[in-house]
Tab-separated table of C-alpha atoms (C1' of nucleotides) in Angstrom:
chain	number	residue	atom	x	y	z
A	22	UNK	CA	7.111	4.443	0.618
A	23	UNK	CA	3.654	4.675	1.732
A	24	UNK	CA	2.970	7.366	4.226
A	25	UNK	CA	-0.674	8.580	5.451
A	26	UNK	CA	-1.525	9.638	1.769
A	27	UNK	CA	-0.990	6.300	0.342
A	28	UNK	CA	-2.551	4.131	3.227
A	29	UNK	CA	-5.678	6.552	3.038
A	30	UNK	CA	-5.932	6.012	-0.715
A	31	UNK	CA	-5.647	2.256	0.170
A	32	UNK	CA	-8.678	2.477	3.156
A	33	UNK	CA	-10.883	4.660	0.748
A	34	UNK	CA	-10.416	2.103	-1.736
A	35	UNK	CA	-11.401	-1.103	0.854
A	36	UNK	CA	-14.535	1.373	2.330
A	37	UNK	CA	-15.540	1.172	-1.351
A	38	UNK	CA	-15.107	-2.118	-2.602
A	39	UNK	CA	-14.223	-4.377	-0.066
A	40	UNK	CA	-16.985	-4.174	2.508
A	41	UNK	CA	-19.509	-6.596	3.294
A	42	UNK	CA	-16.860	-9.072	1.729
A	43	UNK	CA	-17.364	-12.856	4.089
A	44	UNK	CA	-14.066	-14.492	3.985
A	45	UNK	CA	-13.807	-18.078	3.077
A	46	UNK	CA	-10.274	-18.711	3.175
A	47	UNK	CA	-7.148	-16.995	4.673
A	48	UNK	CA	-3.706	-18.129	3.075
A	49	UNK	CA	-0.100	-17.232	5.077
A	50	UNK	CA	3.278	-16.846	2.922
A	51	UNK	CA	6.261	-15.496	4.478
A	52	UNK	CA	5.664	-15.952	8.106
A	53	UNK	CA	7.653	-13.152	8.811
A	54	UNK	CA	5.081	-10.019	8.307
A	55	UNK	CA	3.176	-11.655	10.970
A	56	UNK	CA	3.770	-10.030	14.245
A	57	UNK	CA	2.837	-11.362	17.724
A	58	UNK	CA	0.486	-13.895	15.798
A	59	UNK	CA	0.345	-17.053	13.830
A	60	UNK	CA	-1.168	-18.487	10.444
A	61	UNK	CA	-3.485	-20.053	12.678
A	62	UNK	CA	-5.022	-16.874	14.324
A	63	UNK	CA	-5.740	-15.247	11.034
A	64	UNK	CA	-7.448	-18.180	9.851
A	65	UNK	CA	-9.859	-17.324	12.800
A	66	UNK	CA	-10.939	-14.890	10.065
A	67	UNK	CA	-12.650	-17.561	7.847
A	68	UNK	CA	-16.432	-16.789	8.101
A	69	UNK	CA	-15.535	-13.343	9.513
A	70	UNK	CA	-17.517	-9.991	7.732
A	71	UNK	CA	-15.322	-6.995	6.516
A	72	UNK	CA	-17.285	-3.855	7.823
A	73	UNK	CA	-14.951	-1.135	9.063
A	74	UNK	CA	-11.911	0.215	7.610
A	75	UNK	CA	-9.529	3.021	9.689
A	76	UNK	CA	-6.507	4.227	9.685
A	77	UNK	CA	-3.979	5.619	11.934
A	78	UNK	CA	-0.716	7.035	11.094
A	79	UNK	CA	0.543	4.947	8.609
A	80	UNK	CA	-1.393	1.957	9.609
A	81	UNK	CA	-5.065	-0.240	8.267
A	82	UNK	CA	-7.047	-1.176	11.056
A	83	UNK	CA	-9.129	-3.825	9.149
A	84	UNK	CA	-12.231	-4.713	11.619
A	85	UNK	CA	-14.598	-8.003	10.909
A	86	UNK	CA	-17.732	-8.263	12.218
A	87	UNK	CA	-18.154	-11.958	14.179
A	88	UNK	CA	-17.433	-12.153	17.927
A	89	UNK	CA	-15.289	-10.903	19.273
A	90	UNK	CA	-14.667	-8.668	16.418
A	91	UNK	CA	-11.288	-9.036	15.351
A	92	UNK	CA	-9.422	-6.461	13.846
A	93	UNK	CA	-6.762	-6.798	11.002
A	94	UNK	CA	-3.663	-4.174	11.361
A	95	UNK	CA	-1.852	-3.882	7.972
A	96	UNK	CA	1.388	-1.641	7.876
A	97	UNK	CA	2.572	-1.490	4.431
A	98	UNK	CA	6.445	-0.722	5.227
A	99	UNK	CA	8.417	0.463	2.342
A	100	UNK	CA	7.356	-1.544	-0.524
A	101	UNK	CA	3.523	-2.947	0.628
A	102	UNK	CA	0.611	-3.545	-1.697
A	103	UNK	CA	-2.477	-4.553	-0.783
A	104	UNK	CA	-4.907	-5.055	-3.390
A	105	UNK	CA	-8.732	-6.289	-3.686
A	106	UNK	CA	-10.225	-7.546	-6.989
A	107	UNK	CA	-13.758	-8.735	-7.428
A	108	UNK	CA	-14.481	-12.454	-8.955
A	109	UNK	CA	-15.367	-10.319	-11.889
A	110	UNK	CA	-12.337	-8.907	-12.633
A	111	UNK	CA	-9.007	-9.844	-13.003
A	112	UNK	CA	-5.027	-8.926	-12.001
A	113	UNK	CA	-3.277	-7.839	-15.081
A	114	UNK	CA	0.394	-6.688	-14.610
A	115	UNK	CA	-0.860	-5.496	-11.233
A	116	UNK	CA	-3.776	-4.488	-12.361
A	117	UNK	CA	-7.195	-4.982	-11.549
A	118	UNK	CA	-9.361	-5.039	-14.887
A	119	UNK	CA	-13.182	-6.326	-15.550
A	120	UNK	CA	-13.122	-9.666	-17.189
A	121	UNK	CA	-15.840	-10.108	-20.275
A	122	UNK	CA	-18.357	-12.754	-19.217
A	123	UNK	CA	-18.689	-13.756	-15.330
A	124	UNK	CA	-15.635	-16.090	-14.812
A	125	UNK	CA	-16.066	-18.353	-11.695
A	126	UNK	CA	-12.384	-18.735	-10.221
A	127	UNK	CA	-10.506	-22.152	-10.952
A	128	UNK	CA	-8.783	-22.098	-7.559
A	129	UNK	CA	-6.429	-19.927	-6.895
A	130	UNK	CA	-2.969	-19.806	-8.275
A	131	UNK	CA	0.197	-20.654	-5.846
A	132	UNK	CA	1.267	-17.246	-4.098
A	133	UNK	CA	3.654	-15.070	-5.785
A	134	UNK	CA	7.144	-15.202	-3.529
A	135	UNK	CA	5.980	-11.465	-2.705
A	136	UNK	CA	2.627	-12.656	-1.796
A	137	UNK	CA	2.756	-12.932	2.257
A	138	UNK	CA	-1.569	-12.935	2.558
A	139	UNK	CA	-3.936	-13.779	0.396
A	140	UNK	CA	-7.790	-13.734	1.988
A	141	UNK	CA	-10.227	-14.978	-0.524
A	142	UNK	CA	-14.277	-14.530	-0.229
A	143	UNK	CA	-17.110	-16.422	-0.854
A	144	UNK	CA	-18.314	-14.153	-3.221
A	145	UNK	CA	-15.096	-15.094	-5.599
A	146	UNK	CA	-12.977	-12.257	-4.790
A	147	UNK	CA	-9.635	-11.699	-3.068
A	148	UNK	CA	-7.578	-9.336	-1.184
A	149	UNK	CA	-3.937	-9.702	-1.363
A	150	UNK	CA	-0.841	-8.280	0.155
A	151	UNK	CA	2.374	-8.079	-1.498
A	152	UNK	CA	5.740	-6.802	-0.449
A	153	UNK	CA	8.582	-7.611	-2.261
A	154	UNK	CA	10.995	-5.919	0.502
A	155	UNK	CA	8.799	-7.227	3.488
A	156	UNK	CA	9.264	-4.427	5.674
A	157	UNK	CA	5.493	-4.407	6.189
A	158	UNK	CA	3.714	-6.300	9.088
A	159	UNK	CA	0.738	-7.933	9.747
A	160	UNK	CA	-0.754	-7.589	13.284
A	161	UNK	CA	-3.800	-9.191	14.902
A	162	UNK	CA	-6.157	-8.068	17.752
A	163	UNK	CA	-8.467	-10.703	18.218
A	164	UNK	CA	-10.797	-8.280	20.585
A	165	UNK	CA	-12.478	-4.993	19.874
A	166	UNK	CA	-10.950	-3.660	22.985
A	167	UNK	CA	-7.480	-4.527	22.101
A	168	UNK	CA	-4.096	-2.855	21.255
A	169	UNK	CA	-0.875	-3.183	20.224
A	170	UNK	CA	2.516	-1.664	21.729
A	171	UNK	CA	2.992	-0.790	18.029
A	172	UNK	CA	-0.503	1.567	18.246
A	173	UNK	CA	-0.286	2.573	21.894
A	174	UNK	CA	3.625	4.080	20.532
A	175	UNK	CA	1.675	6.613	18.309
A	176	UNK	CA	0.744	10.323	18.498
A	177	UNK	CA	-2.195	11.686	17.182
A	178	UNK	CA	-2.839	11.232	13.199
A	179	UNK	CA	-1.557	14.193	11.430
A	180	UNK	CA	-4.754	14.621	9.890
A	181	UNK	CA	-6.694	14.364	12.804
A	182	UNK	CA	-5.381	18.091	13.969
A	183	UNK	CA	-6.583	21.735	12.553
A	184	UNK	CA	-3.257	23.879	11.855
A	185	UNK	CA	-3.885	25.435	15.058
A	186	UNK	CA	-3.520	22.190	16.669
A	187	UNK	CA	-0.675	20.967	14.920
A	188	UNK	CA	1.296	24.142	15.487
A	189	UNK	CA	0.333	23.784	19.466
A	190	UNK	CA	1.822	19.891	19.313
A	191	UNK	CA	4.869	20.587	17.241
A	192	UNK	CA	5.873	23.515	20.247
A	193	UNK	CA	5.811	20.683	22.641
A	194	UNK	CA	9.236	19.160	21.187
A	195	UNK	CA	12.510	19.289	22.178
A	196	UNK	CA	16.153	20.727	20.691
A	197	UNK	CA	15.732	18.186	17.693
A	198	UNK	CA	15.825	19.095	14.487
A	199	UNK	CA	12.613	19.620	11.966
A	200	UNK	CA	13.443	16.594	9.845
A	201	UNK	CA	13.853	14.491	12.902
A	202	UNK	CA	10.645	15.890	14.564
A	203	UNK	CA	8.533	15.324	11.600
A	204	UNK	CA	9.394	11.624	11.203
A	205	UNK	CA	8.552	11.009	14.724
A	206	UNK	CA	5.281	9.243	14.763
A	207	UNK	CA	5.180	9.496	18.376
A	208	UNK	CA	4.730	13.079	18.296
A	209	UNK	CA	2.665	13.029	14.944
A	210	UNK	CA	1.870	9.845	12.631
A	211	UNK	CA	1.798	9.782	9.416
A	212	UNK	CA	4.383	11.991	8.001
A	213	UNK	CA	7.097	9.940	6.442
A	214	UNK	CA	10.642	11.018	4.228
A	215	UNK	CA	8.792	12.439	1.424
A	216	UNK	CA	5.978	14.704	2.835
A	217	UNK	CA	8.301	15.633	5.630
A	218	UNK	CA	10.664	16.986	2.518
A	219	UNK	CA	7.923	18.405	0.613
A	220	UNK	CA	6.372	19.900	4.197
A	221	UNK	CA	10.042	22.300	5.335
A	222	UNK	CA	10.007	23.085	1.121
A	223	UNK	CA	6.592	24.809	1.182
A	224	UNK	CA	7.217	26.201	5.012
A	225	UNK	CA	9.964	27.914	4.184
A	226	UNK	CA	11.854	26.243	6.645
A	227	UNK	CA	15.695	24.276	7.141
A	228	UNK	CA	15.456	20.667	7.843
A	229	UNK	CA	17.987	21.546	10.154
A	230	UNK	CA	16.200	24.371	12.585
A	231	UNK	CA	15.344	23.048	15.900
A	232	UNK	CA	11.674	22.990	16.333
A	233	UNK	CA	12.104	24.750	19.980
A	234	UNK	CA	14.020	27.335	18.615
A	235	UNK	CA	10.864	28.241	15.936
A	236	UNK	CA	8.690	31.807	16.386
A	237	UNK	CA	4.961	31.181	16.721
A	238	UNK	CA	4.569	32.279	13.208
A	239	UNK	CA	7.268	29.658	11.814
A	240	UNK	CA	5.366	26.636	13.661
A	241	UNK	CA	2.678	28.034	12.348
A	242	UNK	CA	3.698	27.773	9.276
A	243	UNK	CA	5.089	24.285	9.200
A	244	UNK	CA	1.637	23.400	10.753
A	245	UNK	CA	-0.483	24.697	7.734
A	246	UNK	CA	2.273	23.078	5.372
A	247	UNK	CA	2.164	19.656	7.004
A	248	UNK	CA	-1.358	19.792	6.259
A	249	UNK	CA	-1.193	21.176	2.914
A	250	UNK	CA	0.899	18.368	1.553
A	251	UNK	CA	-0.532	15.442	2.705
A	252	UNK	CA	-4.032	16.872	1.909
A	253	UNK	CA	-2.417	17.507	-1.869
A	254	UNK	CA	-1.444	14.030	-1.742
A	255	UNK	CA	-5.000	12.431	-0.756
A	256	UNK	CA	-5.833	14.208	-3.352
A	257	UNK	CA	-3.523	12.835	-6.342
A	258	UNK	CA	-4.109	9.091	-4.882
A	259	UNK	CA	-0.550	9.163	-2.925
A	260	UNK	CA	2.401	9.116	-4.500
A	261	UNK	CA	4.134	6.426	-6.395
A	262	UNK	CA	7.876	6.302	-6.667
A	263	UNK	CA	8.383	2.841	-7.906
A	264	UNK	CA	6.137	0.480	-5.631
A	265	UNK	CA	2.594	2.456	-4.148
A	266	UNK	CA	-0.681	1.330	-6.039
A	267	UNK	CA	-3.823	2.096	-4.711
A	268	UNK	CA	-6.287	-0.972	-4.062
A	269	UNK	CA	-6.750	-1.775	-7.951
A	270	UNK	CA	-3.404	-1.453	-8.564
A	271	UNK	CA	-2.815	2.127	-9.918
A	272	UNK	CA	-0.766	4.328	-9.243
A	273	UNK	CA	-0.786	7.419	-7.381
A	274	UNK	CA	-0.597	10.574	-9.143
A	275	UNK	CA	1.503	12.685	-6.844
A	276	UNK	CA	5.215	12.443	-8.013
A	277	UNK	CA	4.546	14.733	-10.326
A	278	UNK	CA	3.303	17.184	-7.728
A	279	UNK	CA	6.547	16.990	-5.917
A	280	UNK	CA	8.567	20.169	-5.701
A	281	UNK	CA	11.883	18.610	-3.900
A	282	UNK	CA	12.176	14.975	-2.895
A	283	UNK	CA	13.865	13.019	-5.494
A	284	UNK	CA	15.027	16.581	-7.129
A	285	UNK	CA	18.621	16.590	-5.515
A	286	UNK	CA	21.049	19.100	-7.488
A	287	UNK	CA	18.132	20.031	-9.607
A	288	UNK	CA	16.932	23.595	-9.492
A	289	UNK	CA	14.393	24.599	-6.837
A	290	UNK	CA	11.003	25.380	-8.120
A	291	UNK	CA	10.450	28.281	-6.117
A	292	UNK	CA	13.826	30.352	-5.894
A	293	UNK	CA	16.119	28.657	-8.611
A	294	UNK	CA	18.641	27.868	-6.140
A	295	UNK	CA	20.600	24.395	-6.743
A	296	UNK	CA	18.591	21.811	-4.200
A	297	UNK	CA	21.192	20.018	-2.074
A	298	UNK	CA	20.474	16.413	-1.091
A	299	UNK	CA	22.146	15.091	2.207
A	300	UNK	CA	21.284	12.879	5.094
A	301	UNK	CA	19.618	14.629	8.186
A	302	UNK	CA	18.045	12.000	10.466
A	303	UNK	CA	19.283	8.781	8.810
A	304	UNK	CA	17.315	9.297	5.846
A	305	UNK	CA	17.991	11.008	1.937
A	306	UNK	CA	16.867	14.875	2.684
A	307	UNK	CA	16.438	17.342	-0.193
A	308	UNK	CA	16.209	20.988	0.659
A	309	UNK	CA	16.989	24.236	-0.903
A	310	UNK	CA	19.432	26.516	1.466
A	311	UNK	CA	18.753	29.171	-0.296
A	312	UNK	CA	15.336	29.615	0.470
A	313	UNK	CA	14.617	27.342	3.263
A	314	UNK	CA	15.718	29.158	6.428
B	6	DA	C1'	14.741	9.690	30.104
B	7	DG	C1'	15.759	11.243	25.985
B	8	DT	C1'	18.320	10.924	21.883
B	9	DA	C1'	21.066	8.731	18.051
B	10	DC	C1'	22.321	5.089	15.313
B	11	DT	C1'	21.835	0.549	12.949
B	12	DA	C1'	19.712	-3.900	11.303
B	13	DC	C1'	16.220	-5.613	8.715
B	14	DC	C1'	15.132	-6.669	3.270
B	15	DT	C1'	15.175	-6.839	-1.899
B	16	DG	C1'	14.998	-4.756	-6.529
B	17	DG	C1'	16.877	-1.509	-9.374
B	18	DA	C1'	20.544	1.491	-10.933
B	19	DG	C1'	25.165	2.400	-12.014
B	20	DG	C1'	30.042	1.118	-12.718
B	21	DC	C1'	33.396	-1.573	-15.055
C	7	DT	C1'	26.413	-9.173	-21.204
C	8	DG	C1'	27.236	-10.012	-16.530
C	9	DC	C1'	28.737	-9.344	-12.117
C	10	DC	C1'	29.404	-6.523	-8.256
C	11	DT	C1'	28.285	-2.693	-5.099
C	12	DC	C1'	25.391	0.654	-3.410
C	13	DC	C1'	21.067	2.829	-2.307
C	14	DA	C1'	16.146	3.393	-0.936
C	15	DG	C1'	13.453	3.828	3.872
C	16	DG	C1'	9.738	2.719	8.551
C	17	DT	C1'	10.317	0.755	12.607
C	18	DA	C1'	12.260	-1.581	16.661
C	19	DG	C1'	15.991	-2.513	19.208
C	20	DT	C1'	20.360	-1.248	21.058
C	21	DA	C1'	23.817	1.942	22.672
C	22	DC	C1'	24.968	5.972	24.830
DNA sequence: AGTACTACCTGGAGGC
DNA sequence: TGCCTCCAGGTAGTAC
């Protein structure tokens, strides 16, 4: 489930490896990731310069060099990989390792039925998506300038805000509930099921409470703890439940950091208490009543 | 307008 | 062992 951790593990990982990369060829699989564009428009790609790599929210904004500087807009849904691997190196079990001896490639092998894009480079290497449930989604802007209604739909990155900040954006929402809030990318992107979890666990704070009905020192709170997690996460590499990798195919680090999601009935790590798991906002919620308020 | 709920999708886990 | 059912969740679209 990659949230802003895991997509800016993935863009630190492009910034390092990927740019500068010319692509030669640009291969579609399951039509269906694309969104508002065709096989044919990405193969406008082909000849195309990788040199910028951003993120917002949740989502890649891959720009090319090349009039009219395209830009690439990955979202990696629920179950999204996207990996790069050098013509000197090579995928094993997922993994990108450094082959002995410089092996020019034979052509590439057909996609994987997970495999929805596959851009190869001149210089040998590729970069490949992969998303077994294909909730992710390709986008193309084919101008600098340009947007999407997906983009234009999102609030200001979580990271892009100093507690202060975030505590003065969170008091502009409704009656909803904190769970509900949290997951809104509208009103902050980034935060997804897990760090909004681990986010009320470390605030002190009831999935439940209404974000209007907070004291300044509770939004506060939730502020610096929003912060705190998903900076903990950079950290580790994101976290990997069963699908995340980073751009050469490891793992993130951060499950093990985790103090409630995927914990339900286990005791909490702060207080002892018995964490409860239960739905709140459509999704799997695990909280400790005891000392989350 | 603002809010709430569901469909989409597949692999893995658990039950029998 | 094998088959079936259920569950995970980000987003858009629909319903209210």
């Amino acid at each position: 489930m990659p949230e802003l951790p895991e997509v800016e593990t993935v863009r630190r990982g492009l910034q390092e490896r990927a740019l500068g990369q010319v692509v030669a060829q640009v291969e579609v699989g399951h039509r269906g990731i694309l969104e508002d564009c065709s096989p044919e428009d990405l193969r406008r790609l082909e000849g195309c310069t990788l040199d910028g790599c951003d993120r917002l929210g949740k989502y890649l904004l891959l720009r090319w060099s090349g009039a009219p500087r395209p830009t690439l807009v990955v979202h990696l849904g629920m179950s999204g990989q996207l990996t790069f691997r050098r013509a000197d190196e090579e995928v094993v079990s997922g993994m990108v390792r450094l082959v002995s001896g410089y092996r020019k490639s034979l052509g590439p092998p057909p996609l994987d039925r997970h495999v929805h894009l596959r851009i190869a480079f001149r210089s040998g290497g590729e970069m490949v998506f992969r998303d077994p449930r294909r909730f992710g989604r390709v986008l193309w802007l084919a101008q600098e300038a340009s947007t999407h209604p997906r983009l234009e739909r999102l609030g200001p990155d979580a990271m892009s805000f100093s507690p202060r900040t975030l505590a003065r954006r969170l008091q502009r929402d409704s009656t909803r509930d904190l769970k509900t809030a949290l997951l809104d990318q509208s009103l902050l992107a980034g935060v997804g099921n897990i760090y909004a979890d681990e986010a009320l666990h470390r605030a002190e704070l009831s999935p439940h409470r209404e974000m209007s009905g907070l004291t300044e020192g509770e939004r506060g709170r939730l502020a610096r703890a929003v912060l705190a997690v998903l900076k903990q996460g950079i950290e580790a590499s994101g976290t990997t439940f069963r699908d995340f990798v980073d751009l050469e195919g490891h793992r993130g680090s951060n499950a093990e950091k985790l103090r409630v999601y995927g914990r339900g009935g286990l005791p909490c790590l702060r207080c002892g208490g018995s964490l409860l798991k239960e739905t709140v906002a459509g999704r799997g919620t695990v909280w400790c009543p005891s000392c989350q308020g």
